[in-house]
Coordinates of C-alpha atoms and ligand atoms in Angstrom, one line a residue:
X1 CA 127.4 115.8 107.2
X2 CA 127.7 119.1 105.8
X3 CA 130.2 121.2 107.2
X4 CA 131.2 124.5 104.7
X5 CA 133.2 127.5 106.5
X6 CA 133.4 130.3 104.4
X7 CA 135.9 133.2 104.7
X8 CA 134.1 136.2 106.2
X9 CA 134.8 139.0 104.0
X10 CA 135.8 141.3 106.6
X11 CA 138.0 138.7 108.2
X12 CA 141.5 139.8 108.0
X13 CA 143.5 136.8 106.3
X14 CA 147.0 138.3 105.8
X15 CA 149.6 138.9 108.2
X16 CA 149.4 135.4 109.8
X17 CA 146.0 135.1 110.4
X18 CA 144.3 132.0 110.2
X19 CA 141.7 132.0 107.8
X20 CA 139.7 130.5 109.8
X21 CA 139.4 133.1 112.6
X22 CA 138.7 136.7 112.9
X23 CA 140.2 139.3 114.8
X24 CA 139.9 141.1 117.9
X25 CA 138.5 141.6 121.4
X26 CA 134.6 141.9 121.9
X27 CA 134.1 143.3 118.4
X28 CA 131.2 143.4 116.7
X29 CA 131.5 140.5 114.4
X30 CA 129.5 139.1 111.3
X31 CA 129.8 136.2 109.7
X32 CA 128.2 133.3 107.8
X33 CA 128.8 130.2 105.8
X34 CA 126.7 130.3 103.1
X35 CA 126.2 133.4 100.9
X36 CA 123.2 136.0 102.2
X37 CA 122.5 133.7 105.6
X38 CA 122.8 137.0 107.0
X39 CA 120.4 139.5 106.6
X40 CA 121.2 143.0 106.2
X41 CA 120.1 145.8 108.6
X42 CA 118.0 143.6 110.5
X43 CA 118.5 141.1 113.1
X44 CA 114.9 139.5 112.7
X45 CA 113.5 139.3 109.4
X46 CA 109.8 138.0 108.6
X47 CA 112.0 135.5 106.9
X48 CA 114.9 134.2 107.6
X49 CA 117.5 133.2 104.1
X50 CA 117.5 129.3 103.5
X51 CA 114.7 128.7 105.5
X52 CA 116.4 129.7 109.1
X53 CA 115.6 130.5 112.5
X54 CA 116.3 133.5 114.0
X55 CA 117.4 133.4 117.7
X56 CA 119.4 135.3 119.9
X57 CA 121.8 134.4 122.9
X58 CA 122.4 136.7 125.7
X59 CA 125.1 137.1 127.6
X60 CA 124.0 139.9 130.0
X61 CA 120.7 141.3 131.0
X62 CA 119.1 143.5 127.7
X63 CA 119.6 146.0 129.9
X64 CA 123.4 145.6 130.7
X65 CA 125.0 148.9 130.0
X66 CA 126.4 149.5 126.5
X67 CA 130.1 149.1 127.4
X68 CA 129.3 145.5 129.2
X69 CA 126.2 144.7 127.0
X70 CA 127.0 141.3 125.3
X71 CA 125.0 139.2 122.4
X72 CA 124.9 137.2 119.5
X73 CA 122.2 136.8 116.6
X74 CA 122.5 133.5 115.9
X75 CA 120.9 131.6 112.5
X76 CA 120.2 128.5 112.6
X77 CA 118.9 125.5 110.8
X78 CA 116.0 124.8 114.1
X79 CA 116.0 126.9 117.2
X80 CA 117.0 125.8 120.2
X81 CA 113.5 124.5 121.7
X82 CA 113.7 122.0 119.2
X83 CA 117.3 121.0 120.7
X84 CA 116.0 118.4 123.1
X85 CA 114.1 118.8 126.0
X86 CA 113.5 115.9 128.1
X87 CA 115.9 116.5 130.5
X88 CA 117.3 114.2 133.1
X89 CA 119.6 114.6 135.9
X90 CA 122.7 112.2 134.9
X91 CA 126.2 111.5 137.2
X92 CA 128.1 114.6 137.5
X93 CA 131.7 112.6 137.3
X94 CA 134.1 114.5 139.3
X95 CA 132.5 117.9 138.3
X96 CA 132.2 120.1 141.6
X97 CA 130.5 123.2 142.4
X98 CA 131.1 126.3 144.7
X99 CA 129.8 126.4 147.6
X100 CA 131.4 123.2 148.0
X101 CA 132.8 123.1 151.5
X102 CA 132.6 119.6 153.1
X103 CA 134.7 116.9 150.6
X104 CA 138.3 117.8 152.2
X105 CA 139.4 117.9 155.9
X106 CA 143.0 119.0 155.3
X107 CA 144.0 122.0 157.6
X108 CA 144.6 124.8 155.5
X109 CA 147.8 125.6 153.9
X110 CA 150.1 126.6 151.3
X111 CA 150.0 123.0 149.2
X112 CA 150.8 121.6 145.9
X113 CA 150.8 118.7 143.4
X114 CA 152.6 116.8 141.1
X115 CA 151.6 116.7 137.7
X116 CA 149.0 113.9 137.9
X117 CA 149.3 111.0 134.7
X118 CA 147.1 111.2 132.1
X119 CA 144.4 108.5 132.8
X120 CA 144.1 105.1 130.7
X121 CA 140.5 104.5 130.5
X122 CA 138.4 107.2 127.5
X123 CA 137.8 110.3 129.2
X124 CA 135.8 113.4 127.1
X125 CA 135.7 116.8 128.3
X126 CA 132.4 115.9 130.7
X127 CA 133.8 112.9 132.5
X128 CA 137.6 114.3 132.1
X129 CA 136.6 117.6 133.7
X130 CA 138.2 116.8 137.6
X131 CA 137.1 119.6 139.9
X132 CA 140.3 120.7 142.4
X133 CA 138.8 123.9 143.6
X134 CA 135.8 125.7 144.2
X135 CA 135.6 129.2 145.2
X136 CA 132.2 131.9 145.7
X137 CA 128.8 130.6 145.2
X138 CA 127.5 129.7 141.0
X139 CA 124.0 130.4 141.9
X140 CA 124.6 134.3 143.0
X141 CA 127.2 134.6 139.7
X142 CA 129.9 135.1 141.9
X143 CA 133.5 132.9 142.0
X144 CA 134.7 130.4 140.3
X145 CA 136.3 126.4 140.3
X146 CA 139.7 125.3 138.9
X147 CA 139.9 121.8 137.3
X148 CA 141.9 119.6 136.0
X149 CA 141.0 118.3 132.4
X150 CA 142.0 115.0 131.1
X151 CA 140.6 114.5 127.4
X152 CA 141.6 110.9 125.6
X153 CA 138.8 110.7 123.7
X154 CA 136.6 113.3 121.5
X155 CA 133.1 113.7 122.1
X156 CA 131.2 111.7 119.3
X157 CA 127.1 112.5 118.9
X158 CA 127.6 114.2 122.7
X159 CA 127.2 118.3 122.9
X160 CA 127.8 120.4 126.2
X161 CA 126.6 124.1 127.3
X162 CA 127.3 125.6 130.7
X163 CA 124.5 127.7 132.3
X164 CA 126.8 128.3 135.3
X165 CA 129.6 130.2 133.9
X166 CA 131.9 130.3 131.0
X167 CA 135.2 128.1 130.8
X168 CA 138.8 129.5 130.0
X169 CA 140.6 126.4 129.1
X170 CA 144.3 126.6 129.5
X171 CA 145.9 123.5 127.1
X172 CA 148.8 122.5 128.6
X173 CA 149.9 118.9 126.8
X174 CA 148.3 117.7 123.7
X175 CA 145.8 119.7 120.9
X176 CA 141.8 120.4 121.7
X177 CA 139.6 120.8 118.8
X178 CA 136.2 122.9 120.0
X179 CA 133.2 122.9 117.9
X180 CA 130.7 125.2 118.9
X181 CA 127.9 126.7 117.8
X182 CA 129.9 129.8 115.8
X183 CA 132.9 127.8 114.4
X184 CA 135.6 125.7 115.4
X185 CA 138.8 126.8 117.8
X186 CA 141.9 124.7 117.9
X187 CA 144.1 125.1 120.9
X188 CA 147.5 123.7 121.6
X189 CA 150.2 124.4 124.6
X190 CA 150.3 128.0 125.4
X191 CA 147.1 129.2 123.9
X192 CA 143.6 129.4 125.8
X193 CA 140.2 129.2 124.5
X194 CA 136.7 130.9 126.2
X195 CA 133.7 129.0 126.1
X196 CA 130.7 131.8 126.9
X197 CA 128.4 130.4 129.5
X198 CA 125.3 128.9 127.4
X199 CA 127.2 128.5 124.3
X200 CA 127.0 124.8 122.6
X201 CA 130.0 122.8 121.6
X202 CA 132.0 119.7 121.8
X203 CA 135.6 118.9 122.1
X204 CA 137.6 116.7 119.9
X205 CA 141.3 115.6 120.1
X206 CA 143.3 116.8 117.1
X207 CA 146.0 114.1 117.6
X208 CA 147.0 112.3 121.0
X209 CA 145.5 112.8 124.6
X210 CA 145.1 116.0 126.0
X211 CA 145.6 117.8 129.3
X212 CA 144.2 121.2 129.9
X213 CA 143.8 123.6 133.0
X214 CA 140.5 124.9 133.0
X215 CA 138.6 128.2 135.0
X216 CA 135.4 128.3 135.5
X217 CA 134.1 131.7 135.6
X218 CA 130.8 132.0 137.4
X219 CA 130.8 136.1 137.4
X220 CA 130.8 138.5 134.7
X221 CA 132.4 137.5 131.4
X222 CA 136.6 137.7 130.6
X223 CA 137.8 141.4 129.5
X224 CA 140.8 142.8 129.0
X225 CA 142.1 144.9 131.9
X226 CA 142.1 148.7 131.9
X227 CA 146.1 149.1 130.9
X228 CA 146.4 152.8 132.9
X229 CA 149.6 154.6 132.4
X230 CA 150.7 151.7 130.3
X231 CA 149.1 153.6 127.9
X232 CA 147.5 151.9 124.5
X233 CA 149.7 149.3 123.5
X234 CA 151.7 146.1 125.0
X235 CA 149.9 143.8 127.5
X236 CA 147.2 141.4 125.3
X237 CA 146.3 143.2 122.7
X238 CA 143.0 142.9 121.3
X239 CA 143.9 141.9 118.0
X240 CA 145.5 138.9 119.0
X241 CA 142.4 137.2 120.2
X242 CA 140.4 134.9 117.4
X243 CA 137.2 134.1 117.3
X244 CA 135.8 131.6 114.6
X245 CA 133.9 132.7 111.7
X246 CA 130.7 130.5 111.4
X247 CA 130.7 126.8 110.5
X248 CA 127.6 124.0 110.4
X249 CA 126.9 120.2 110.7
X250 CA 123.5 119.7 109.0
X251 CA 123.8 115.8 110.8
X252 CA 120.8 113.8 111.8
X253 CA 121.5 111.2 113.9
X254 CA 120.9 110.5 117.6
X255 CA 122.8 112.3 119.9
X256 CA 122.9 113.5 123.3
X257 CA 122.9 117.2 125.2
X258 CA 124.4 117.8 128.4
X259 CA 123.7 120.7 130.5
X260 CA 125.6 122.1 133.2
X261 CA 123.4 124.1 135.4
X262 CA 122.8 124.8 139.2
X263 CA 125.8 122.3 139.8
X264 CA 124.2 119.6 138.3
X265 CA 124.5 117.6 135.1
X266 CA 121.8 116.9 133.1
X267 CA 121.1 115.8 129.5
X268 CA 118.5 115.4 127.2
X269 CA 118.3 112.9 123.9
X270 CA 118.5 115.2 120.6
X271 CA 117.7 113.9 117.4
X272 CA 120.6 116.0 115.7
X273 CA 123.6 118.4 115.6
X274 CA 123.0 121.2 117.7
X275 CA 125.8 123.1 115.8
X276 CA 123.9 124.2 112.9
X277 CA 124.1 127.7 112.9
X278 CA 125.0 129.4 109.1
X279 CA 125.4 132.7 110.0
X280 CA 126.0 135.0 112.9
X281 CA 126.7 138.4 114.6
X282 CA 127.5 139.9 117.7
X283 CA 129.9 140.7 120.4
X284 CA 129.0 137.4 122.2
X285 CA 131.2 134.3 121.0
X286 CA 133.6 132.1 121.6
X287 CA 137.4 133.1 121.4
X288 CA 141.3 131.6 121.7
X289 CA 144.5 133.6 122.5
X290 CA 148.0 132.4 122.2
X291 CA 149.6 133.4 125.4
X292 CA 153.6 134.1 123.7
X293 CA 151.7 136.9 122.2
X294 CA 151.5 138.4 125.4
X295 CA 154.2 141.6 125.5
X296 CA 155.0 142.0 129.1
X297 CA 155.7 144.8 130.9
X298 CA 158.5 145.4 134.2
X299 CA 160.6 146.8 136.2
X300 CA 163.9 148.0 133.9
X301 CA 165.6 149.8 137.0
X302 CA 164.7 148.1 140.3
X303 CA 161.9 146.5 142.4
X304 CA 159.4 143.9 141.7
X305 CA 156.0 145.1 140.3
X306 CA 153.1 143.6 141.8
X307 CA 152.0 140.5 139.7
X308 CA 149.1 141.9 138.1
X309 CA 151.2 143.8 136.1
X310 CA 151.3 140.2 133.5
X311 CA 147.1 140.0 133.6
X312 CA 145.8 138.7 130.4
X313 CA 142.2 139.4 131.4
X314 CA 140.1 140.5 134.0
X315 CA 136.8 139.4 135.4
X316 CA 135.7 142.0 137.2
X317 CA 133.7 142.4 140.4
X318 CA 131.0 144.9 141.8
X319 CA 134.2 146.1 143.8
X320 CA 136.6 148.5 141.8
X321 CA 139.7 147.1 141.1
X322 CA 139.1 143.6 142.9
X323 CA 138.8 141.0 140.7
X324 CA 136.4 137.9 141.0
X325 CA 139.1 136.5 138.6
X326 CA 142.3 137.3 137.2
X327 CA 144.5 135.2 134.7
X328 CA 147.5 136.0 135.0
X329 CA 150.8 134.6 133.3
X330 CA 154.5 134.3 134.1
X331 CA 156.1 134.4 130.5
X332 CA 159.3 134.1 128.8
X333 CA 160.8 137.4 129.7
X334 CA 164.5 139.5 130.5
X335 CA 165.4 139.8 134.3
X336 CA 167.0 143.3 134.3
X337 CA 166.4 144.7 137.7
X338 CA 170.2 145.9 139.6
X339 CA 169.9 146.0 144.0
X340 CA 167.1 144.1 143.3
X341 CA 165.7 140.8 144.8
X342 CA 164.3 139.8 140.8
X343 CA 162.0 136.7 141.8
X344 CA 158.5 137.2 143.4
X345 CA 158.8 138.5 147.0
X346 CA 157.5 136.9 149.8
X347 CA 153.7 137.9 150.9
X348 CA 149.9 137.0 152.3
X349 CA 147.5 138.0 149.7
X350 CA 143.6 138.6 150.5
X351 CA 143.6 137.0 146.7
X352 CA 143.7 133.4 146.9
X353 CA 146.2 132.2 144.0
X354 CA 145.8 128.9 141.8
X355 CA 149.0 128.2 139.9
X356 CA 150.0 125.7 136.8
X357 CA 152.9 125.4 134.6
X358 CA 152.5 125.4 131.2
X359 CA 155.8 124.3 130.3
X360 CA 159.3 125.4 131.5
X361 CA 160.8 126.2 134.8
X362 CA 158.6 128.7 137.3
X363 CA 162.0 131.2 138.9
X364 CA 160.2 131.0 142.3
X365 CA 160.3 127.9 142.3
X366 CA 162.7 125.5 140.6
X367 CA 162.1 122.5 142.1
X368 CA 158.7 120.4 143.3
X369 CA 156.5 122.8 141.0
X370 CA 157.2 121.1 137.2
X371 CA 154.4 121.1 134.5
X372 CA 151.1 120.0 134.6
X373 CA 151.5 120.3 138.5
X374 CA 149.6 122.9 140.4
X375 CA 149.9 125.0 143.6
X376 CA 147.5 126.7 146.0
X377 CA 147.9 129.4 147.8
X378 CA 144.6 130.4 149.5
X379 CA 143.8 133.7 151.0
X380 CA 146.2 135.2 154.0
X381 CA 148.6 132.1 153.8
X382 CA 152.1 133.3 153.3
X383 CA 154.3 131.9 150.0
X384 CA 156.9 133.3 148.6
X385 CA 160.4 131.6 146.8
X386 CA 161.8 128.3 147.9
X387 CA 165.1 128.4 150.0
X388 CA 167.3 127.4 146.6
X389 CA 165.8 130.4 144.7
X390 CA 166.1 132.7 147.7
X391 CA 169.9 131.8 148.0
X392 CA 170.3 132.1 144.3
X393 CA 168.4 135.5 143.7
X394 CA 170.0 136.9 147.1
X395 CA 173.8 136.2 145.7
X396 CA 174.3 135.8 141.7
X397 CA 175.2 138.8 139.2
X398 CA 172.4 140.9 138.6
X399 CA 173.6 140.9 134.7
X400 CA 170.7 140.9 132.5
X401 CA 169.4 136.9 132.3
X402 CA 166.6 135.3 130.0
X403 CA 164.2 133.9 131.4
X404 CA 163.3 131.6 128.5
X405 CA 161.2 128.3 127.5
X406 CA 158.9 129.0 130.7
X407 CA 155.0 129.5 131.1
X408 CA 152.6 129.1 134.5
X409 CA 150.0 131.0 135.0
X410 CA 147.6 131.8 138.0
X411 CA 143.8 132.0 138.6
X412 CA 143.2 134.2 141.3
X413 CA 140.1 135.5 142.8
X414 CA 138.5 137.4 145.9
X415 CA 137.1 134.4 147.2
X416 CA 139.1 131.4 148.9
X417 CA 140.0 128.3 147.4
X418 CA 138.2 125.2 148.8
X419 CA 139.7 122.3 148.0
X420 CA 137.4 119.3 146.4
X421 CA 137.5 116.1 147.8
X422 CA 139.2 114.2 144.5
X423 CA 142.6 117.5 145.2
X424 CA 142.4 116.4 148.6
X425 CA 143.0 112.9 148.4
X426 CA 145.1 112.6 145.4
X427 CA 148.3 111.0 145.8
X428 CA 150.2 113.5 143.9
X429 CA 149.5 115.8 146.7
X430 CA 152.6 116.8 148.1
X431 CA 152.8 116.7 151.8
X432 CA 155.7 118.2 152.3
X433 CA 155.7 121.3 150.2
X434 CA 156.1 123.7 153.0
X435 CA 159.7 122.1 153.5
X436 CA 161.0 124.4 150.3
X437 CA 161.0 126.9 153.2
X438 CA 162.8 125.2 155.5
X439 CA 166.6 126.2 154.2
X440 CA 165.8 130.0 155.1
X441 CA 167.7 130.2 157.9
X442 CA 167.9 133.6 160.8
X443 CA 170.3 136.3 159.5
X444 CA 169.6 139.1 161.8
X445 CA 172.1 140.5 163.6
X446 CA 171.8 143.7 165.2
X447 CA 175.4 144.1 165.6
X448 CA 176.1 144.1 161.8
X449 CA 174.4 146.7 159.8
X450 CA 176.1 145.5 156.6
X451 CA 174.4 142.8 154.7
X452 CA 175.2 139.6 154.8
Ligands
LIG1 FE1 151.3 135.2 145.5

């Protein structure tokens, strides 16, 4: 096994910045692990240094406009064609995807879970991948699935690419350790790591199990959102986001290839490492973010801004300004806000709104919703604080608090939610959720203007 990073020489490696990792948002990058890999001025010479293939991945149509035109020039030790090829349909697990519309028969709702346990038996990232929602339809590039991701053990002579859509995996307990075709990411709680649809990898653990949150993006790729009158700064900034610079296995042994594609699983035998790429350029790669580098922006007089003002990135639709996703997170953050009701008000959404906690204590809700747990709110349905935070926020001192040691986030997109069969039927599924409402009792009373 041969695996030899080398330090891209326009990486920047001060400042904090992992060596292994270069900086920015959909930058042009180059980089390669052995010396001249990469030629110069050229993508495809007659011949290739040390005997490599030439071979490029896209990510959009060639004809994509420039500002969404994404790919990578990728060099590698044998092309793809020679990466398997006999392809057979194999057991999909508890993978699930949109349209997906008959597994549950639970009337719809505003619902939630407990944190589900960690299985005992070995679960990779294939077979620990647990489908809870499906939303759009994969096959017209539209929508998107939330799962659940249990890892306990790493992926050993096993390799993954999804032609449906790329993954945004959200690590919530344990580390993740993703070798892909151009380099390894690491991931622990709070940060997230994008897997491009197509792109070739495996996941190891870097120490104890593993429990993630993952998005599955079958639309256009993650971007940052347009930042408006925020002006140029604050938000995620783009040089916070790493991608890897290249590393290769030059391993031989049998091993196996699993495809995601159409909503099926397939795989085909493969006499080596797919992940022998030596050098590499382009906008098109694989990328990791930690989330408390996120500088949020809110109200510091009164009101609530809409949510999407804590969006970490966009994946747009054909519609202006409505997204197919949004990621969005609720961060560690001051509460200022005087005659102000400072939790999330109460409202119906056309967005349909997948929730997880990181770690911490969510301020809508302080009870029932605790980490590794998720919520759904689907499209129309009303949600809005619990009766305890309603009470609380409606009556304590509006001095300046912390809101400190907390992280959920949200996946929400234009299309509703449906639920799979396995969310359905799980027994952390809390049937009583909607009580949290109960306690918010009738105040009116039109004989007293003054409030209560
Ligand atoms: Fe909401």
């Amino acid at each position: 096994m041969t695996v030899q990073p080398k330090i891209d020489a326009g990486a920047r490696t001060g400042a904090g910045i992992d060596p292994r990792y270069m900086s920015g948002f959909g930058n042009s990058f180059e980089t390669e692990a052995l010396p001249g890999a990469l030629p110069i001025g050229r993508n495809s010479p007659q011949k290739a240094a040390y005997g490599l293939y030439a071979e490029q991945l896209s990510g959009s149509p060639f004809t994509a406009p420039r500002s969404t035109n994404e790919r990578s020039w990728l060099y590698r030790i044998r092309p793809s064609v020679k990466h398997g090829g006999r392809w057979s349909k194999c057991d999909r697990g508890l993978i699930r995807t949109a349209p997906c519309r008959d597994e549950a028969d639970l009337p719809i709702g505003q619902m939630r879970w407990d944190p589900i346990p960690l299985p005992a038996e070995p679960l990779t990232f294939i077979t620990g991948l647990h489908t809870v929602t499906t939303a759009g339809d994969a096959d017209t590039q539209a929508g998107m699935a939330a799962h659940l991701l249990f890892v306990t053990a790493s992926m050993e002579r096993e390799y993954l690419f999804n032609a449906d859509g790329e993954y945004l995996v959200v690590a919530q307990e344990g580390a993740l350790r993703f070798a892909t075709e151009f380099g390894v990411i690491e991931i622990g709680p709070g940060e997230i790591c994008v897997i491009p649809r197509g792109v070739v990898f495996r996941v190891e653990l870097s120490g104890g199990p593993a429990r993630a949150y993952v998005c599955e993006n079958y639309g256009g790729g993650f971007t940052l959102p347009d930042r408006g009158p925020i002006g140029a700064n604050c938000l995620a900034n783009p040089r916070d986001f790493l991608t890897p610079i290249a590393a290769y296995e030059d391993i031989e042994e049998p091993s196996t290839l699993y495809a995601k594609w159409g909503g099926e699983l397939f795989s085909t035998p493969i006499g080596q490492s797919p992940l022998d790429v030596v050098a590499w350029h382009g906008n098109y790669a694989p990328y990791k973010y930690d989330l408390r580098h996120y500088s949020p922006v809110g109200a510091i007089s009164f009101d609530h801004p809409d949510p999407s003002i804590f969006t970490v990135l966009t994946a747009p639709s054909e519609t202006p300004g409505t997204a197919n996703i949004d990621f969005v997170i609720f961060p560690e953050r001051w509460a200022v806000a005087e005659n102000t009701f400072r939790p999330p008000w109460y409202h119906r959404n056309i967005m349909s709104e997948f929730m997880g906690l990181i770690y911490g204590v969510y301020d809508a809700k302080p009870e029932g919703f605790t980490p590794g747990g998720f919520s759904l709110h689907n499209m129309m349905l009303p949600h809005g604080p619990d009766a305890t935070a309603f009470e609380h926020a409606s009556t304590s001192e509006q001095k300046p608090v912390k809101l400190t040691g907390t992280l959920a986030f949200m996946f929400e997109t234009r299309f509703p939610q449906r639920l799979t069969g396995y969310a359905a039927r799980s027994s952390q599924f809390q049937p009583d959720y909607t009580a949290c409402w109960d306690g918010l009792k009738k105040r009116f009373d039109p004989n007293r203007r003054e409030a209560w």
